[in-house]
Amino acid sequence: MVDHALGRAAAAPESRAGLLVWATAHRAFLGDLAFVVVLSVLHGFDLSIDDHPSWMQWWWPLLVSVPATALLLLRRRVPWVVLCALLAVTVGLTALKLSIGGLNLVILVAIYSVCVRGSLTASAVAAAVAMAYPISELIVYEMTPVEGLLRISGAIVNLVMVVGWGRAIRVGRLRAAQLQQTMALLDQARDQLAADAAAVERARIAREFHDIVSHNLSVVALRAGVARALIDRDREHARQTLQELEQSSRGALGEMRKLLAALRDRNAASDDPDDWQPTPTLDRVDALVDSVRGGQVTWQLDRRGQVRELGPGVEMTAYRIVQEAMTNVLKHAGAGQARVLLDYGPTALRIEVTNQVSGVAARPVSQQSGHGLIGLRERVALLGGTLTAHPILNGFHLEAVLPCGDNSDLA
């Protein structure tokens, strides 16, 4: 018994909360219903104390006015139907010189409903149609010119106020809808920008990994092949080659650690930005070329012009270009000669990497269309430069031009 009472007590707040939620969701309909009830009650009270024709009971007008007032509940769905029906009932009651109660207020509400849902033309037409009621009142009650002028003026003022209010509400709603749509488009644009930025960042990371892994693995393979060839006849040279192989491997692992640390968390990598930013410069090209010496390809590095710092962006891109070109030579050239040229011009840095394949059976090397050259073209395009790569007789030629100024190191 006690449990049953407790269950009822617990269910009571839940039912009240559910009722409150329902009332909040249907507050517009409940407001219209309350308005209809109040106007109907006031009309009935007015008829009960006012004079009425002897040929009818006092409550007969309620049979028409109450259903007409109840049409207000449909004003949001069919505002024109409600307005026309209210005007017809009001004009009919006026023609019979019967009390209309609050139907004049209901007509104004119907006009408002038309204005907030229709165009400016529809609002003007609704106001013009609504003038049928004051004009019929003017004719039926045979008002004097002064009374008629006052009645018509009052009706116009009421209509102007209602139409203006309705139009203001409609404009406000349209602006709110446009603002909401704009916010949605901005959210979509923000998400798209974030997705594009993520895609660009993924592509940049992929290029970095490609440059680091591809080149260093090529060097490791080269050194391992040299060590294997010398292990029996020149152990000291083989030992030195293995040491260089170890150094190259450690360098590759160090670069990848820096890149991965930068991806995880810059603060977790180190307090020194140089520890987490893998930004190689042209100063390291000499070490890059030295790391691949001793194989079947003879390397030559030349510099022309005024050697200077060109800024981190140009320096890193130039380094990666040389690194990728050397990697392609190690993969596809076999034996021969290769030359790296860094030409420092006043407004641009020109990079040339050319290799010539030796041997009787040598033939033109086909242009590679892998991800390496694609990544290089993207890097160069970001700096506004140009890159060309094409096969030549018994070899391959790569040339890149990167714009840079005399003060690019200060940029």
mmCIF file of C-alpha atoms in Angstrom:
data_model
loop_
_atom_site.group_PDB
_atom_site.id
_atom_site.type_symbol
_atom_site.label_atom_id
_atom_site.label_comp_id
_atom_site.label_asym_id
_atom_site.label_seq_id
_atom_site.Cartn_x
_atom_site.Cartn_y
_atom_site.Cartn_z
ATOM 1 C CA MET A 1 0.000 0.000 0.000
ATOM 2 C CA VAL A 2 2.825 2.345 0.947
ATOM 3 C CA ASP A 3 4.750 1.432 -2.196
ATOM 4 C CA HIS A 4 1.694 2.168 -4.310
ATOM 5 C CA ALA A 5 1.305 5.590 -2.716
ATOM 6 C CA LEU A 6 4.981 6.347 -3.251
ATOM 7 C CA GLY A 7 4.670 5.344 -6.897
ATOM 8 C CA ARG A 8 1.759 7.738 -7.377
ATOM 9 C CA ALA A 9 3.700 10.525 -5.658
ATOM 10 C CA ALA A 10 6.708 9.925 -7.933
ATOM 11 C CA ALA A 11 4.541 9.810 -11.050
ATOM 12 C CA ALA A 12 2.849 13.116 -10.249
ATOM 13 C CA PRO A 13 5.926 15.329 -10.871
ATOM 14 C CA GLU A 14 6.672 13.413 -14.068
ATOM 15 C CA SER A 15 3.135 13.969 -15.371
ATOM 16 C CA ARG A 16 3.328 17.664 -14.490
ATOM 17 C CA ALA A 17 6.655 17.954 -16.274
ATOM 18 C CA GLY A 18 5.233 16.190 -19.334
ATOM 19 C CA LEU A 19 2.215 18.513 -19.313
ATOM 20 C CA LEU A 20 4.500 21.529 -19.098
ATOM 21 C CA VAL A 21 6.533 20.305 -22.049
ATOM 22 C CA TRP A 22 3.361 19.742 -24.090
ATOM 23 C CA ALA A 23 2.027 23.193 -23.187
ATOM 24 C CA THR A 24 5.324 24.790 -24.205
ATOM 25 C CA ALA A 25 5.290 22.994 -27.547
ATOM 26 C CA HIS A 26 1.665 24.068 -28.238
ATOM 27 C CA ARG A 27 1.756 27.516 -26.638
ATOM 28 C CA ALA A 28 0.656 29.274 -29.842
ATOM 29 C CA PHE A 29 -2.447 27.097 -30.194
ATOM 30 C CA LEU A 30 -3.269 27.448 -26.490
ATOM 31 C CA GLY A 31 -2.931 31.240 -26.768
ATOM 32 C CA ASP A 32 -5.384 31.354 -29.673
ATOM 33 C CA LEU A 33 -7.766 29.058 -27.800
ATOM 34 C CA ALA A 34 -7.704 31.296 -24.717
ATOM 35 C CA PHE A 35 -8.325 34.336 -26.913
ATOM 36 C CA VAL A 36 -11.330 32.624 -28.540
ATOM 37 C CA VAL A 37 -12.792 31.634 -25.156
ATOM 38 C CA VAL A 38 -12.380 35.116 -23.692
ATOM 39 C CA LEU A 39 -13.970 36.833 -26.715
ATOM 40 C CA SER A 40 -16.870 34.357 -26.748
ATOM 41 C CA VAL A 41 -17.553 34.852 -23.054
ATOM 42 C CA LEU A 42 -17.396 38.643 -23.367
ATOM 43 C CA HIS A 43 -19.738 38.571 -26.370
ATOM 44 C CA GLY A 44 -22.224 36.431 -24.453
ATOM 45 C CA PHE A 45 -22.096 38.792 -21.482
ATOM 46 C CA ASP A 46 -22.586 41.802 -23.780
ATOM 47 C CA LEU A 47 -25.632 40.178 -25.434
ATOM 48 C CA SER A 48 -27.171 39.250 -22.092
ATOM 49 C CA ILE A 49 -27.251 42.849 -20.810
ATOM 50 C CA ASP A 50 -27.886 44.661 -24.091
ATOM 51 C CA ASP A 51 -31.148 45.206 -25.926
ATOM 52 C CA HIS A 52 -32.044 42.813 -28.672
ATOM 53 C CA PRO A 53 -34.855 42.531 -31.253
ATOM 54 C CA SER A 54 -38.084 41.063 -29.990
ATOM 55 C CA TRP A 55 -38.212 38.505 -32.756
ATOM 56 C CA MET A 56 -35.111 36.616 -31.549
ATOM 57 C CA GLN A 57 -33.534 35.347 -28.357
ATOM 58 C CA TRP A 58 -30.525 37.265 -26.996
ATOM 59 C CA TRP A 59 -28.135 34.353 -27.433
ATOM 60 C CA TRP A 60 -28.878 33.660 -31.094
ATOM 61 C CA PRO A 61 -25.946 35.769 -32.411
ATOM 62 C CA LEU A 62 -23.628 33.492 -30.443
ATOM 63 C CA LEU A 63 -24.537 30.657 -32.799
ATOM 64 C CA VAL A 64 -22.708 32.572 -35.517
ATOM 65 C CA SER A 65 -20.066 34.612 -33.690
ATOM 66 C CA VAL A 66 -18.614 31.786 -31.599
ATOM 67 C CA PRO A 67 -17.891 29.444 -34.563
ATOM 68 C CA ALA A 68 -16.544 32.424 -36.522
ATOM 69 C CA THR A 69 -14.248 33.375 -33.635
ATOM 70 C CA ALA A 70 -13.142 29.735 -33.340
ATOM 71 C CA LEU A 71 -11.876 29.956 -36.932
ATOM 72 C CA LEU A 72 -8.963 31.872 -35.407
ATOM 73 C CA LEU A 73 -7.457 28.494 -34.499
ATOM 74 C CA LEU A 74 -6.874 27.896 -38.225
ATOM 75 C CA ARG A 75 -5.265 31.255 -39.002
ATOM 76 C CA ARG A 76 -1.769 29.811 -39.358
ATOM 77 C CA ARG A 77 -2.850 27.221 -41.923
ATOM 78 C CA VAL A 78 -5.476 29.036 -44.037
ATOM 79 C CA PRO A 79 -5.266 32.746 -43.147
ATOM 80 C CA TRP A 80 -7.180 33.916 -46.233
ATOM 81 C CA VAL A 81 -10.068 31.535 -45.585
ATOM 82 C CA VAL A 82 -10.296 32.706 -41.973
ATOM 83 C CA LEU A 83 -10.218 36.380 -42.988
ATOM 84 C CA CYS A 84 -12.923 36.027 -45.633
ATOM 85 C CA ALA A 85 -15.191 33.960 -43.347
ATOM 86 C CA LEU A 86 -14.838 36.488 -40.502
ATOM 87 C CA LEU A 87 -15.615 39.388 -42.814
ATOM 88 C CA ALA A 88 -18.699 37.606 -44.138
ATOM 89 C CA VAL A 89 -20.037 36.899 -40.624
ATOM 90 C CA THR A 90 -19.242 40.399 -39.368
ATOM 91 C CA VAL A 91 -20.828 42.136 -42.349
ATOM 92 C CA GLY A 92 -23.915 39.864 -42.029
ATOM 93 C CA LEU A 93 -24.371 40.638 -38.322
ATOM 94 C CA THR A 94 -23.854 44.328 -39.035
ATOM 95 C CA ALA A 95 -26.505 44.247 -41.769
ATOM 96 C CA LEU A 96 -28.947 42.798 -39.226
ATOM 97 C CA LYS A 97 -27.853 45.436 -36.714
ATOM 98 C CA LEU A 98 -26.779 42.785 -34.250
ATOM 99 C CA SER A 99 -23.827 42.929 -31.881
ATOM 100 C CA ILE A 100 -20.636 41.533 -33.344
ATOM 101 C CA GLY A 101 -18.799 41.294 -30.026
ATOM 102 C CA GLY A 102 -15.044 41.059 -30.534
ATOM 103 C CA LEU A 103 -15.146 39.999 -34.186
ATOM 104 C CA ASN A 104 -13.522 43.306 -35.176
ATOM 105 C CA LEU A 105 -10.463 42.338 -33.123
ATOM 106 C CA VAL A 106 -10.490 38.852 -34.623
ATOM 107 C CA ILE A 107 -10.460 40.422 -38.105
ATOM 108 C CA LEU A 108 -7.315 42.374 -37.199
ATOM 109 C CA VAL A 109 -5.668 39.172 -35.985
ATOM 110 C CA ALA A 110 -6.571 37.458 -39.264
ATOM 111 C CA ILE A 111 -5.081 40.352 -41.244
ATOM 112 C CA TYR A 112 -1.900 40.052 -39.183
ATOM 113 C CA SER A 113 -1.752 36.333 -40.016
ATOM 114 C CA VAL A 114 -1.986 37.135 -43.731
ATOM 115 C CA CYS A 115 0.759 39.784 -43.478
ATOM 116 C CA VAL A 116 3.314 37.582 -41.684
ATOM 117 C CA ARG A 117 2.865 34.806 -44.258
ATOM 118 C CA GLY A 118 2.257 36.687 -47.496
ATOM 119 C CA SER A 119 3.913 39.273 -49.669
ATOM 120 C CA LEU A 120 3.476 43.032 -49.503
ATOM 121 C CA THR A 121 0.847 42.832 -52.240
ATOM 122 C CA ALA A 122 -1.104 40.227 -50.276
ATOM 123 C CA SER A 123 -0.970 42.461 -47.200
ATOM 124 C CA ALA A 124 -2.318 45.452 -49.142
ATOM 125 C CA VAL A 125 -5.118 43.330 -50.646
ATOM 126 C CA ALA A 126 -6.055 41.955 -47.212
ATOM 127 C CA ALA A 127 -6.251 45.497 -45.778
ATOM 128 C CA ALA A 128 -8.411 46.642 -48.713
ATOM 129 C CA VAL A 129 -10.752 43.667 -48.334
ATOM 130 C CA ALA A 130 -11.034 44.281 -44.596
ATOM 131 C CA MET A 131 -12.424 47.783 -45.283
ATOM 132 C CA ALA A 132 -15.675 46.043 -46.225
ATOM 133 C CA TYR A 133 -16.640 45.904 -42.537
ATOM 134 C CA PRO A 134 -16.311 49.650 -41.661
ATOM 135 C CA ILE A 135 -17.930 50.622 -44.986
ATOM 136 C CA SER A 136 -20.897 48.305 -44.317
ATOM 137 C CA GLU A 137 -21.188 49.764 -40.826
ATOM 138 C CA LEU A 138 -21.177 53.257 -42.314
ATOM 139 C CA ILE A 139 -24.016 52.340 -44.706
ATOM 140 C CA VAL A 140 -26.170 50.334 -42.295
ATOM 141 C CA TYR A 141 -26.123 52.836 -39.437
ATOM 142 C CA GLU A 142 -26.446 55.884 -41.754
ATOM 143 C CA MET A 143 -23.648 57.840 -40.094
ATOM 144 C CA THR A 144 -23.178 61.551 -40.667
ATOM 145 C CA PRO A 145 -20.213 62.663 -42.794
ATOM 146 C CA VAL A 146 -18.195 63.545 -39.703
ATOM 147 C CA GLU A 147 -18.972 60.238 -38.011
ATOM 148 C CA GLY A 148 -18.229 58.367 -41.224
ATOM 149 C CA LEU A 149 -14.898 60.183 -41.654
ATOM 150 C CA LEU A 150 -13.907 59.369 -38.087
ATOM 151 C CA ARG A 151 -14.959 55.729 -38.487
ATOM 152 C CA ILE A 152 -13.074 55.261 -41.757
ATOM 153 C CA SER A 153 -10.010 57.090 -40.426
ATOM 154 C CA GLY A 154 -9.944 54.931 -37.313
ATOM 155 C CA ALA A 155 -10.242 51.776 -39.389
ATOM 156 C CA ILE A 156 -7.388 52.881 -41.682
ATOM 157 C CA VAL A 157 -5.175 53.672 -38.713
ATOM 158 C CA ASN A 158 -5.867 50.249 -37.217
ATOM 159 C CA LEU A 159 -5.139 48.511 -40.512
ATOM 160 C CA VAL A 160 -1.918 50.447 -41.068
ATOM 161 C CA MET A 161 -0.690 49.535 -37.588
ATOM 162 C CA VAL A 162 -1.573 45.862 -37.985
ATOM 163 C CA VAL A 163 -0.119 45.616 -41.512
ATOM 164 C CA GLY A 164 3.070 47.406 -40.429
ATOM 165 C CA TRP A 165 3.438 45.141 -37.422
ATOM 166 C CA GLY A 166 2.885 42.029 -39.525
ATOM 167 C CA ARG A 167 5.362 43.150 -42.170
ATOM 168 C CA ALA A 168 7.970 43.925 -39.502
ATOM 169 C CA ILE A 169 7.542 40.472 -37.990
ATOM 170 C CA ARG A 170 7.823 38.865 -41.430
ATOM 171 C CA VAL A 171 10.994 40.799 -42.297
ATOM 172 C CA GLY A 172 12.477 39.866 -38.931
ATOM 173 C CA ARG A 173 11.709 36.204 -39.500
ATOM 174 C CA LEU A 174 13.174 36.290 -42.990
ATOM 175 C CA ARG A 175 16.337 37.934 -41.689
ATOM 176 C CA ALA A 176 16.588 35.377 -38.903
ATOM 177 C CA ALA A 177 16.177 32.563 -41.448
ATOM 178 C CA GLN A 178 18.813 34.122 -43.719
ATOM 179 C CA LEU A 179 21.154 34.557 -40.772
ATOM 180 C CA GLN A 180 20.649 30.950 -39.789
ATOM 181 C CA GLN A 181 21.296 29.834 -43.361
ATOM 182 C CA THR A 182 24.391 32.017 -43.510
ATOM 183 C CA MET A 183 25.642 30.523 -40.263
ATOM 184 C CA ALA A 184 25.057 27.048 -41.645
ATOM 185 C CA LEU A 185 26.990 27.936 -44.818
ATOM 186 C CA LEU A 186 29.790 29.418 -42.725
ATOM 187 C CA ASP A 187 29.913 26.244 -40.659
ATOM 188 C CA GLN A 188 30.104 24.200 -43.839
ATOM 189 C CA ALA A 189 32.814 26.477 -45.227
ATOM 190 C CA ARG A 190 34.746 26.240 -41.959
ATOM 191 C CA ASP A 191 34.497 22.458 -41.993
ATOM 192 C CA GLN A 192 35.560 22.391 -45.642
ATOM 193 C CA LEU A 193 38.523 24.671 -44.938
ATOM 194 C CA ALA A 194 39.505 22.467 -42.030
ATOM 195 C CA ALA A 195 39.241 19.375 -44.239
ATOM 196 C CA ASP A 196 41.271 21.063 -47.003
ATOM 197 C CA ALA A 197 43.902 22.172 -44.499
ATOM 198 C CA ALA A 198 44.080 18.651 -43.124
ATOM 199 C CA ALA A 199 44.458 17.259 -46.654
ATOM 200 C CA VAL A 200 47.236 19.761 -47.434
ATOM 201 C CA GLU A 201 48.971 18.915 -44.181
ATOM 202 C CA ARG A 202 48.684 15.189 -44.898
ATOM 203 C CA ALA A 203 50.171 15.766 -48.341
ATOM 204 C CA ARG A 204 53.027 17.786 -46.839
ATOM 205 C CA ILE A 205 53.718 15.085 -44.263
ATOM 206 C CA ALA A 206 53.608 12.432 -47.000
ATOM 207 C CA ARG A 207 56.151 14.401 -49.037
ATOM 208 C CA GLU A 208 58.423 14.788 -46.010
ATOM 209 C CA PHE A 209 58.282 11.080 -45.262
ATOM 210 C CA HIS A 210 58.822 10.235 -48.913
ATOM 211 C CA ASP A 211 61.875 12.472 -49.158
ATOM 212 C CA ILE A 212 63.414 11.197 -45.925
ATOM 213 C CA VAL A 213 62.687 7.501 -46.348
ATOM 214 C CA SER A 214 63.270 7.208 -50.088
ATOM 215 C CA HIS A 215 66.632 8.945 -50.134
ATOM 216 C CA ASN A 216 68.055 7.357 -47.024
ATOM 217 C CA LEU A 217 66.943 3.873 -47.995
ATOM 218 C CA SER A 218 68.610 4.379 -51.374
ATOM 219 C CA VAL A 219 71.829 5.418 -49.616
ATOM 220 C CA VAL A 220 71.574 2.438 -47.272
ATOM 221 C CA ALA A 221 71.104 0.080 -50.205
ATOM 222 C CA LEU A 222 74.071 1.674 -52.009
ATOM 223 C CA ARG A 223 76.366 1.398 -48.997
ATOM 224 C CA ALA A 224 75.249 -2.146 -48.270
ATOM 225 C CA GLY A 225 76.013 -3.164 -51.847
ATOM 226 C CA VAL A 226 79.483 -1.607 -51.690
ATOM 227 C CA ALA A 227 80.214 -3.312 -48.349
ATOM 228 C CA ARG A 228 79.069 -6.662 -49.683
ATOM 229 C CA ALA A 229 81.335 -6.283 -52.729
ATOM 230 C CA LEU A 230 84.396 -5.359 -50.612
ATOM 231 C CA ILE A 231 83.938 -7.661 -47.623
ATOM 232 C CA ASP A 232 86.301 -10.327 -48.988
ATOM 233 C CA ARG A 233 89.031 -8.297 -50.711
ATOM 234 C CA ASP A 234 89.195 -5.041 -48.731
ATOM 235 C CA ARG A 235 87.914 -5.488 -45.202
ATOM 236 C CA GLU A 236 89.080 -2.046 -44.023
ATOM 237 C CA HIS A 237 87.204 -0.296 -46.815
ATOM 238 C CA ALA A 238 84.171 -2.479 -46.134
ATOM 239 C CA ARG A 239 84.342 -1.596 -42.432
ATOM 240 C CA GLN A 240 84.467 2.115 -43.291
ATOM 241 C CA THR A 241 81.512 1.709 -45.631
ATOM 242 C CA LEU A 242 79.506 -0.015 -42.902
ATOM 243 C CA GLN A 243 80.300 2.848 -40.535
ATOM 244 C CA GLU A 244 79.007 5.320 -43.115
ATOM 245 C CA LEU A 245 75.957 3.092 -43.517
ATOM 246 C CA GLU A 246 75.378 3.262 -39.760
ATOM 247 C CA GLN A 247 75.697 7.054 -39.799
ATOM 248 C CA SER A 248 73.233 7.366 -42.679
ATOM 249 C CA SER A 249 70.741 5.122 -40.888
ATOM 250 C CA ARG A 250 71.072 7.101 -37.685
ATOM 251 C CA GLY A 251 70.584 10.351 -39.582
ATOM 252 C CA ALA A 252 67.422 9.026 -41.235
ATOM 253 C CA LEU A 253 66.060 7.822 -37.907
ATOM 254 C CA GLY A 254 66.831 11.207 -36.346
ATOM 255 C CA GLU A 255 64.953 13.084 -39.069
ATOM 256 C CA MET A 256 61.939 10.801 -38.716
ATOM 257 C CA ARG A 257 61.954 11.171 -34.940
ATOM 258 C CA LYS A 258 61.919 14.958 -35.295
ATOM 259 C CA LEU A 259 59.068 14.839 -37.775
ATOM 260 C CA LEU A 260 57.012 12.440 -35.661
ATOM 261 C CA ALA A 261 57.673 14.508 -32.547
ATOM 262 C CA ALA A 262 56.474 17.618 -34.342
ATOM 263 C CA LEU A 263 53.306 15.807 -35.402
ATOM 264 C CA ARG A 264 52.552 14.564 -31.890
ATOM 265 C CA ASP A 265 53.200 17.684 -29.888
ATOM 266 C CA ARG A 266 55.612 20.514 -30.448
ATOM 267 C CA ASN A 267 55.920 21.165 -26.737
ATOM 268 C CA ALA A 268 56.698 17.510 -26.054
ATOM 269 C CA ALA A 269 59.500 17.417 -28.616
ATOM 270 C CA SER A 270 61.863 19.969 -27.098
ATOM 271 C CA ASP A 271 62.157 23.551 -25.969
ATOM 272 C CA ASP A 272 64.402 24.257 -28.951
ATOM 273 C CA PRO A 273 62.407 24.736 -32.195
ATOM 274 C CA ASP A 274 65.295 23.301 -34.208
ATOM 275 C CA ASP A 275 64.776 19.976 -32.452
ATOM 276 C CA TRP A 276 61.253 19.492 -33.761
ATOM 277 C CA GLN A 277 61.325 21.318 -37.120
ATOM 278 C CA PRO A 278 62.898 19.114 -39.815
ATOM 279 C CA THR A 279 64.109 22.024 -41.950
ATOM 280 C CA PRO A 280 67.278 21.009 -43.801
ATOM 281 C CA THR A 281 69.124 23.774 -45.652
ATOM 282 C CA LEU A 282 71.516 23.983 -48.594
ATOM 283 C CA ASP A 283 74.489 23.872 -46.218
ATOM 284 C CA ARG A 284 73.794 20.152 -45.869
ATOM 285 C CA VAL A 285 73.972 19.434 -49.609
ATOM 286 C CA ASP A 286 77.705 18.726 -49.347
ATOM 287 C CA ALA A 287 77.061 16.059 -46.714
ATOM 288 C CA LEU A 288 74.183 14.749 -48.836
ATOM 289 C CA VAL A 289 76.470 14.285 -51.838
ATOM 290 C CA ASP A 290 79.274 12.825 -49.727
ATOM 291 C CA SER A 291 76.852 10.243 -48.339
ATOM 292 C CA VAL A 292 76.377 8.699 -51.785
ATOM 293 C CA ARG A 293 79.983 8.732 -52.956
ATOM 294 C CA GLY A 294 81.750 5.435 -53.365
ATOM 295 C CA GLY A 295 79.134 3.763 -55.519
ATOM 296 C CA GLN A 296 78.949 3.257 -59.269
ATOM 297 C CA VAL A 297 77.871 6.863 -59.848
ATOM 298 C CA THR A 298 80.508 9.609 -59.702
ATOM 299 C CA TRP A 299 79.061 12.783 -58.153
ATOM 300 C CA GLN A 300 80.087 16.387 -58.718
ATOM 301 C CA LEU A 301 78.720 19.402 -56.798
ATOM 302 C CA ASP A 302 79.141 22.932 -58.193
ATOM 303 C CA ARG A 303 78.004 26.320 -56.915
ATOM 304 C CA ARG A 304 77.787 29.521 -58.909
ATOM 305 C CA GLY A 305 76.977 33.090 -58.054
ATOM 306 C CA GLN A 306 76.842 34.714 -54.639
ATOM 307 C CA VAL A 307 76.207 31.946 -52.118
ATOM 308 C CA ARG A 308 73.905 33.247 -49.403
ATOM 309 C CA GLU A 309 71.032 32.261 -47.162
ATOM 310 C CA LEU A 310 67.722 32.245 -49.018
ATOM 311 C CA GLY A 311 65.200 31.786 -46.259
ATOM 312 C CA PRO A 312 63.914 28.576 -44.665
ATOM 313 C CA GLY A 313 61.207 27.935 -47.254
ATOM 314 C CA VAL A 314 63.478 28.192 -50.283
ATOM 315 C CA GLU A 315 66.363 26.414 -48.542
ATOM 316 C CA MET A 316 64.274 23.407 -47.497
ATOM 317 C CA THR A 317 62.578 23.129 -50.907
ATOM 318 C CA ALA A 318 65.927 23.318 -52.702
ATOM 319 C CA TYR A 319 67.383 20.672 -50.407
ATOM 320 C CA ARG A 320 64.431 18.361 -51.033
ATOM 321 C CA ILE A 321 64.758 18.850 -54.802
ATOM 322 C CA VAL A 322 68.404 17.823 -54.740
ATOM 323 C CA GLN A 323 67.633 14.925 -52.411
ATOM 324 C CA GLU A 324 64.792 13.585 -54.602
ATOM 325 C CA ALA A 325 66.835 13.966 -57.810
ATOM 326 C CA MET A 326 69.768 12.091 -56.269
ATOM 327 C CA THR A 327 67.397 9.372 -55.073
ATOM 328 C CA ASN A 328 66.071 8.905 -58.614
ATOM 329 C CA VAL A 329 69.638 8.692 -59.937
ATOM 330 C CA LEU A 330 70.536 6.022 -57.382
ATOM 331 C CA LYS A 331 67.413 4.044 -58.267
ATOM 332 C CA HIS A 332 67.529 4.184 -62.049
ATOM 333 C CA ALA A 333 70.937 5.309 -63.300
ATOM 334 C CA GLY A 334 73.090 2.297 -62.469
ATOM 335 C CA ALA A 335 76.660 3.412 -63.234
ATOM 336 C CA GLY A 336 77.803 6.721 -64.647
ATOM 337 C CA GLN A 337 78.312 10.355 -63.741
ATOM 338 C CA ALA A 338 76.022 12.858 -62.055
ATOM 339 C CA ARG A 339 76.315 16.587 -61.489
ATOM 340 C CA VAL A 340 74.506 18.888 -59.062
ATOM 341 C CA LEU A 341 74.574 22.622 -59.852
ATOM 342 C CA LEU A 342 73.365 25.363 -57.497
ATOM 343 C CA ASP A 343 73.276 28.677 -59.396
ATOM 344 C CA TYR A 344 72.619 31.627 -57.065
ATOM 345 C CA GLY A 345 71.149 34.375 -59.224
ATOM 346 C CA PRO A 346 70.108 37.856 -58.046
ATOM 347 C CA THR A 347 66.398 36.999 -58.093
ATOM 348 C CA ALA A 348 66.243 33.208 -58.351
ATOM 349 C CA LEU A 349 68.043 30.015 -57.421
ATOM 350 C CA ARG A 350 68.512 27.587 -60.308
ATOM 351 C CA ILE A 351 69.043 23.927 -59.492
ATOM 352 C CA GLU A 352 70.234 21.409 -62.063
ATOM 353 C CA VAL A 353 70.752 17.702 -61.513
ATOM 354 C CA THR A 354 72.010 15.802 -64.548
ATOM 355 C CA ASN A 355 73.193 12.242 -64.804
ATOM 356 C CA GLN A 356 74.865 10.386 -67.673
ATOM 357 C CA VAL A 357 74.657 6.596 -67.755
ATOM 358 C CA SER A 358 77.861 4.833 -68.840
ATOM 359 C CA GLY A 359 78.087 1.581 -70.739
ATOM 360 C CA VAL A 360 77.595 0.376 -74.273
ATOM 361 C CA ALA A 361 73.981 -0.651 -73.718
ATOM 362 C CA ALA A 362 73.004 2.709 -72.290
ATOM 363 C CA ARG A 363 69.762 4.200 -73.604
ATOM 364 C CA PRO A 364 67.599 7.239 -72.784
ATOM 365 C CA VAL A 365 66.109 6.976 -69.331
ATOM 366 C CA SER A 366 62.330 7.321 -69.266
ATOM 367 C CA GLN A 367 60.830 10.099 -67.208
ATOM 368 C CA GLN A 368 59.571 8.862 -63.892
ATOM 369 C CA SER A 369 56.018 9.884 -62.992
ATOM 370 C CA GLY A 370 55.987 8.705 -59.414
ATOM 371 C CA HIS A 371 54.980 10.601 -56.330
ATOM 372 C CA GLY A 372 58.471 12.066 -55.898
ATOM 373 C CA LEU A 373 58.355 14.400 -58.906
ATOM 374 C CA ILE A 374 54.712 15.192 -58.222
ATOM 375 C CA GLY A 375 55.628 16.248 -54.696
ATOM 376 C CA LEU A 376 58.510 18.366 -56.010
ATOM 377 C CA ARG A 377 56.226 20.171 -58.462
ATOM 378 C CA GLU A 378 53.818 20.959 -55.624
ATOM 379 C CA ARG A 379 56.644 22.316 -53.471
ATOM 380 C CA VAL A 380 58.002 24.485 -56.282
ATOM 381 C CA ALA A 381 54.523 25.743 -57.237
ATOM 382 C CA LEU A 382 53.918 26.908 -53.673
ATOM 383 C CA LEU A 383 56.967 29.179 -53.975
ATOM 384 C CA GLY A 384 55.984 30.429 -57.444
ATOM 385 C CA GLY A 385 58.815 28.619 -59.198
ATOM 386 C CA THR A 386 59.104 26.209 -62.107
ATOM 387 C CA LEU A 387 60.368 22.640 -62.421
ATOM 388 C CA THR A 388 61.174 20.643 -65.523
ATOM 389 C CA ALA A 389 62.301 17.021 -65.644
ATOM 390 C CA HIS A 390 62.881 15.095 -68.853
ATOM 391 C CA PRO A 391 65.065 12.310 -70.225
ATOM 392 C CA ILE A 392 68.133 13.116 -72.292
ATOM 393 C CA LEU A 393 70.462 10.913 -74.313
ATOM 394 C CA ASN A 394 71.903 8.331 -71.912
ATOM 395 C CA GLY A 395 70.555 10.131 -68.891
ATOM 396 C CA PHE A 396 68.081 12.379 -67.201
ATOM 397 C CA HIS A 397 67.950 16.115 -66.519
ATOM 398 C CA LEU A 398 66.081 17.968 -63.792
ATOM 399 C CA GLU A 399 65.980 21.753 -63.491
ATOM 400 C CA ALA A 400 64.156 23.900 -60.954
ATOM 401 C CA VAL A 401 63.994 27.684 -60.599
ATOM 402 C CA LEU A 402 62.993 29.077 -57.205
ATOM 403 C CA PRO A 403 62.315 32.831 -56.904
ATOM 404 C CA CYS A 404 64.397 34.528 -54.211
ATOM 405 C CA GLY A 405 65.790 37.987 -53.542
ATOM 406 C CA ASP A 406 68.966 39.338 -52.111
ATOM 407 C CA ASN A 407 67.224 39.862 -48.781
ATOM 408 C CA SER A 408 65.252 36.628 -48.776
ATOM 409 C CA ASP A 409 67.079 35.519 -45.703
ATOM 410 C CA LEU A 410 65.419 38.372 -43.831
ATOM 411 C CA ALA A 411 61.935 37.498 -44.999
#
